[in-house]
mmCIF file of C-alpha atoms in Angstrom:
data_model
loop_
_atom_site.group_PDB
_atom_site.id
_atom_site.type_symbol
_atom_site.label_atom_id
_atom_site.label_comp_id
_atom_site.label_asym_id
_atom_site.label_seq_id
_atom_site.Cartn_x
_atom_site.Cartn_y
_atom_site.Cartn_z
ATOM 1 C CA MET Y 374 64.767 32.139 -9.120
ATOM 2 C CA LYS Y 375 63.433 30.164 -12.408
ATOM 3 C CA GLY Y 376 61.139 27.791 -12.814
ATOM 4 C CA LYS Y 377 57.378 26.678 -12.614
ATOM 5 C CA ILE Y 378 54.261 27.193 -11.228
ATOM 6 C CA LEU Y 379 52.028 24.167 -10.099
ATOM 7 C CA PHE Y 380 48.285 25.092 -9.732
ATOM 8 C CA CYS Y 381 46.751 22.885 -6.387
ATOM 9 C CA SER Y 382 42.964 23.194 -5.695
ATOM 10 C CA MET Y 383 43.356 27.169 -5.680
ATOM 11 C CA LEU Y 384 46.967 27.183 -4.451
ATOM 12 C CA TYR Y 385 49.289 28.575 -5.962
ATOM 13 C CA ILE Y 386 53.288 27.020 -4.617
ATOM 14 C CA HIS Y 387 56.271 27.873 -7.121
ATOM 15 C CA PHE Y 388 58.790 24.503 -7.310
ATOM 16 C CA SER Y 389 61.578 24.028 -9.531
ATOM 17 C CA SER Y 390 61.204 23.893 -13.047
ATOM 18 C CA ALA Y 391 63.513 20.075 -12.475
ATOM 19 C CA PHE Y 392 61.226 19.173 -9.838
ATOM 20 C CA VAL Y 393 57.836 19.847 -11.994
ATOM 21 C CA ASP Y 394 59.474 18.526 -15.057
ATOM 22 C CA LYS Y 395 60.421 15.067 -12.809
ATOM 23 C CA LEU Y 396 56.591 14.994 -11.002
ATOM 24 C CA LEU Y 397 54.574 15.034 -14.385
ATOM 25 C CA GLN Y 398 57.560 11.953 -15.039
ATOM 26 C CA ARG Y 399 56.171 9.869 -13.278
ATOM 27 C CA SER Y 400 52.563 11.271 -12.516
ATOM 28 C CA SER Y 401 51.580 10.536 -16.185
ATOM 29 C CA GLY Y 402 50.145 7.146 -15.717
ATOM 30 C CA LEU Y 403 48.015 8.344 -13.675
ATOM 31 C CA VAL Y 404 47.121 11.525 -15.037
ATOM 32 C CA ASP Y 405 45.554 9.880 -18.859
ATOM 33 C CA ARG Y 406 43.920 7.128 -16.503
ATOM 34 C CA LEU Y 407 42.259 10.243 -14.597
ATOM 35 C CA LEU Y 408 41.308 11.862 -18.025
ATOM 36 C CA GLN Y 409 39.872 8.431 -19.544
ATOM 37 C CA ILE Y 410 37.452 8.541 -16.881
ATOM 38 C CA LYS Y 411 34.084 7.683 -18.581
ATOM 39 C CA THR Y 412 31.261 11.203 -18.318
ATOM 40 C CA CYS Y 413 28.143 8.955 -20.837
ATOM 41 C CA GLY Y 414 26.261 11.891 -20.086
ATOM 42 C CA HIS Y 415 23.138 11.760 -17.049
ATOM 43 C CA PRO Y 416 23.015 8.085 -15.191
ATOM 44 C CA ARG Y 417 21.707 4.548 -17.485
ATOM 45 C CA ILE Y 418 19.060 3.201 -15.529
ATOM 46 C CA SER Y 419 18.765 -0.553 -17.660
ATOM 47 C CA ASN Y 420 16.228 -2.106 -16.157
ATOM 48 C CA LEU Y 421 12.425 -1.559 -15.805
ATOM 49 C CA MET Y 422 11.319 -2.282 -12.108
ATOM 50 C CA GLU Y 423 8.612 -4.283 -11.530
ATOM 51 C CA ASN Y 424 5.552 -3.522 -9.293
ATOM 52 C CA ILE Y 425 4.858 -5.850 -6.787
ATOM 53 C CA THR Y 426 1.885 -7.330 -5.246
ATOM 54 C CA VAL Y 427 2.140 -9.048 -1.641
ATOM 55 C CA LYS Y 428 0.654 -9.978 1.592
ATOM 56 C CA PRO Y 429 0.976 -8.225 5.591
ATOM 57 C CA GLY Y 430 3.981 -9.964 6.967
ATOM 58 C CA ASP Y 431 6.139 -10.360 3.293
ATOM 59 C CA LYS Y 432 9.507 -8.824 1.979
ATOM 60 C CA ALA Y 433 9.288 -6.851 -0.760
ATOM 61 C CA ILE Y 434 12.833 -5.659 -2.578
ATOM 62 C CA PHE Y 435 13.201 -3.409 -5.693
ATOM 63 C CA ASN Y 436 16.020 -3.767 -7.622
ATOM 64 C CA CYS Y 437 17.209 -0.654 -10.027
ATOM 65 C CA LYS Y 438 20.331 -1.840 -12.307
ATOM 66 C CA VAL Y 439 22.012 1.457 -12.165
ATOM 67 C CA ASP Y 440 25.261 1.065 -14.946
ATOM 68 C CA MET Y 441 28.450 2.337 -12.453
ATOM 69 C CA SER Y 442 30.461 1.977 -15.413
ATOM 70 C CA CYS Y 443 29.553 6.007 -16.351
ATOM 71 C CA MET Y 444 30.092 8.551 -13.368
ATOM 72 C CA VAL Y 445 27.156 8.254 -10.868
ATOM 73 C CA SER Y 446 27.164 10.732 -7.538
ATOM 74 C CA THR Y 447 24.663 9.632 -6.068
ATOM 75 C CA ILE Y 448 20.871 6.771 -5.773
ATOM 76 C CA ASN Y 449 18.271 7.856 -3.782
ATOM 77 C CA TRP Y 450 15.145 5.846 -2.955
ATOM 78 C CA TYR Y 451 11.804 7.992 -2.777
ATOM 79 C CA HIS Y 452 8.494 6.570 -1.120
ATOM 80 C CA GLU Y 453 5.041 8.602 -2.296
ATOM 81 C CA MET Y 454 2.368 7.527 -0.246
ATOM 82 C CA GLU Y 455 -1.347 7.168 -1.202
ATOM 83 C CA ASN Y 456 -1.411 9.733 0.622
ATOM 84 C CA GLY Y 457 0.350 11.727 -2.006
ATOM 85 C CA THR Y 458 3.114 12.673 0.703
ATOM 86 C CA GLU Y 459 6.732 11.391 -1.230
ATOM 87 C CA VAL Y 460 9.395 10.676 1.125
ATOM 88 C CA LEU Y 461 13.211 10.026 1.001
ATOM 89 C CA ILE Y 462 13.501 6.602 2.675
ATOM 90 C CA LYS Y 463 17.492 5.516 1.469
ATOM 91 C CA THR Y 464 20.800 7.220 0.593
ATOM 92 C CA ALA Y 465 23.646 5.962 -0.886
ATOM 93 C CA SER Y 466 25.357 6.265 2.372
ATOM 94 C CA ASP Y 467 22.898 4.255 4.033
ATOM 95 C CA LYS Y 468 23.933 1.028 4.830
ATOM 96 C CA GLY Y 469 22.992 -2.295 2.045
ATOM 97 C CA GLU Y 470 23.087 -1.751 -1.693
ATOM 98 C CA PRO Y 471 22.478 1.395 -2.978
ATOM 99 C CA ASN Y 472 20.598 0.133 -5.889
ATOM 100 C CA VAL Y 473 18.377 -2.389 -4.107
ATOM 101 C CA HIS Y 474 15.869 -1.560 -1.156
ATOM 102 C CA ILE Y 475 14.279 -4.150 0.409
ATOM 103 C CA ILE Y 476 11.235 -4.070 2.796
ATOM 104 C CA ARG Y 477 11.543 -7.150 5.300
ATOM 105 C CA ARG Y 478 7.594 -7.190 6.870
ATOM 106 C CA VAL Y 479 5.467 -4.857 4.166
ATOM 107 C CA SER Y 480 2.890 -3.743 6.176
ATOM 108 C CA SER Y 481 -0.109 -1.734 4.442
ATOM 109 C CA SER Y 482 1.359 1.280 4.768
ATOM 110 C CA ASP Y 483 4.929 0.287 3.014
ATOM 111 C CA THR Y 484 2.098 0.928 -0.395
ATOM 112 C CA GLY Y 485 2.970 3.412 -2.456
ATOM 113 C CA LEU Y 486 4.793 3.845 -5.504
ATOM 114 C CA TYR Y 487 9.128 3.330 -4.639
ATOM 115 C CA THR Y 488 11.453 5.574 -6.664
ATOM 116 C CA CYS Y 489 15.188 4.673 -7.391
ATOM 117 C CA VAL Y 490 16.883 8.350 -8.636
ATOM 118 C CA ALA Y 491 20.180 7.911 -9.810
ATOM 119 C CA LYS Y 492 22.224 11.203 -10.319
ATOM 120 C CA ASN Y 493 25.212 12.838 -11.606
ATOM 121 C CA VAL Y 494 26.639 15.832 -12.722
ATOM 122 C CA LEU Y 495 25.364 15.595 -16.194
ATOM 123 C CA GLY Y 496 21.398 15.105 -14.993
ATOM 124 C CA ARG Y 497 19.457 12.292 -13.446
ATOM 125 C CA THR Y 498 17.164 9.551 -14.515
ATOM 126 C CA HIS Y 499 14.750 7.559 -12.600
ATOM 127 C CA ALA Y 500 12.766 4.465 -12.630
ATOM 128 C CA ALA Y 501 9.661 3.044 -10.875
ATOM 129 C CA ALA Y 502 7.729 0.630 -9.645
ATOM 130 C CA TYR Y 503 4.496 0.192 -6.819
ATOM 131 C CA LEU Y 504 4.124 -2.020 -4.475
ATOM 132 C CA ALA Y 505 0.522 -3.152 -3.539
ATOM 133 C CA VAL Y 506 -0.012 -4.500 -0.043
ATOM 134 C CA ASN Y 507 -3.023 -7.284 -0.063
ATOM 135 C CA SER Y 508 -4.822 -7.947 3.109
ATOM 136 C CA ALA Y 509 -5.424 -11.511 4.602
ATOM 137 C CA PRO Y 510 -8.193 -12.776 2.380
ATOM 138 C CA PHE Y 511 -12.055 -13.052 4.444
ATOM 139 C CA LYS Y 512 -12.088 -16.876 5.832
ATOM 140 C CA HIS Y 513 -15.692 -17.730 5.772
ATOM 141 C CA ARG Y 514 -16.878 -19.510 8.629
ATOM 142 C CA PRO Y 515 -19.144 -22.134 8.395
ATOM 143 C CA ASP Y 516 -21.346 -21.240 10.459
ATOM 144 C CA TYR Y 517 -22.576 -18.837 7.823
ATOM 145 C CA ASN Y 518 -22.047 -20.677 4.970
ATOM 146 C CA TRP Y 519 -24.868 -23.111 6.285
ATOM 147 C CA ILE Y 520 -27.311 -19.827 6.504
ATOM 148 C CA GLY Y 521 -26.475 -18.561 3.112
ATOM 149 C CA THR Y 522 -27.801 -21.842 2.518
ATOM 150 C CA ALA Y 523 -31.249 -21.873 4.464
ATOM 151 C CA LEU Y 524 -31.884 -19.038 2.562
ATOM 152 C CA LEU Y 525 -30.990 -20.111 -0.463
ATOM 153 C CA PHE Y 526 -33.317 -23.321 -0.227
ATOM 154 C CA SER Y 527 -36.530 -21.045 1.371
ATOM 155 C CA SER Y 528 -36.193 -18.838 -1.763
ATOM 156 C CA ILE Y 529 -36.742 -21.513 -3.918
ATOM 157 C CA ILE Y 530 -39.112 -23.586 -1.693
ATOM 158 C CA ALA Y 531 -41.643 -19.998 -1.746
ATOM 159 C CA ARG Y 532 -42.102 -19.578 -4.974
#
């Protein structure tokens, strides 16, 4: 039996020549499109993420603008805490946009460095920004103000 061999994912299948020729003719547009996939090198991130300073309870949004016109296989987010521990906090399989990380109600434990890492088979690229969480400002109580004024006035009189 005369024919051609088609290689398909580690499995060799023997087809007649006429069938293979017809299959290749019909799928030539698909094959051409598959061959035009852009492999631009390692992934590209088109922005520098901004450091953020917020108060507890505020929302913090980190946006990592990954150039999706080139092949990108994963986008992961990491949080490096104040003690130096780095934790994977978001992957592409998590809900929401993979290139955006949102902390809805910030607490002091959210302080640290946030890093977006885009990967493909050719390499990886990252962008990072720091989140600072300011404590609530110290409120001067009126009863302490008069004590300070009295002490200042008494030191002026004593001179």
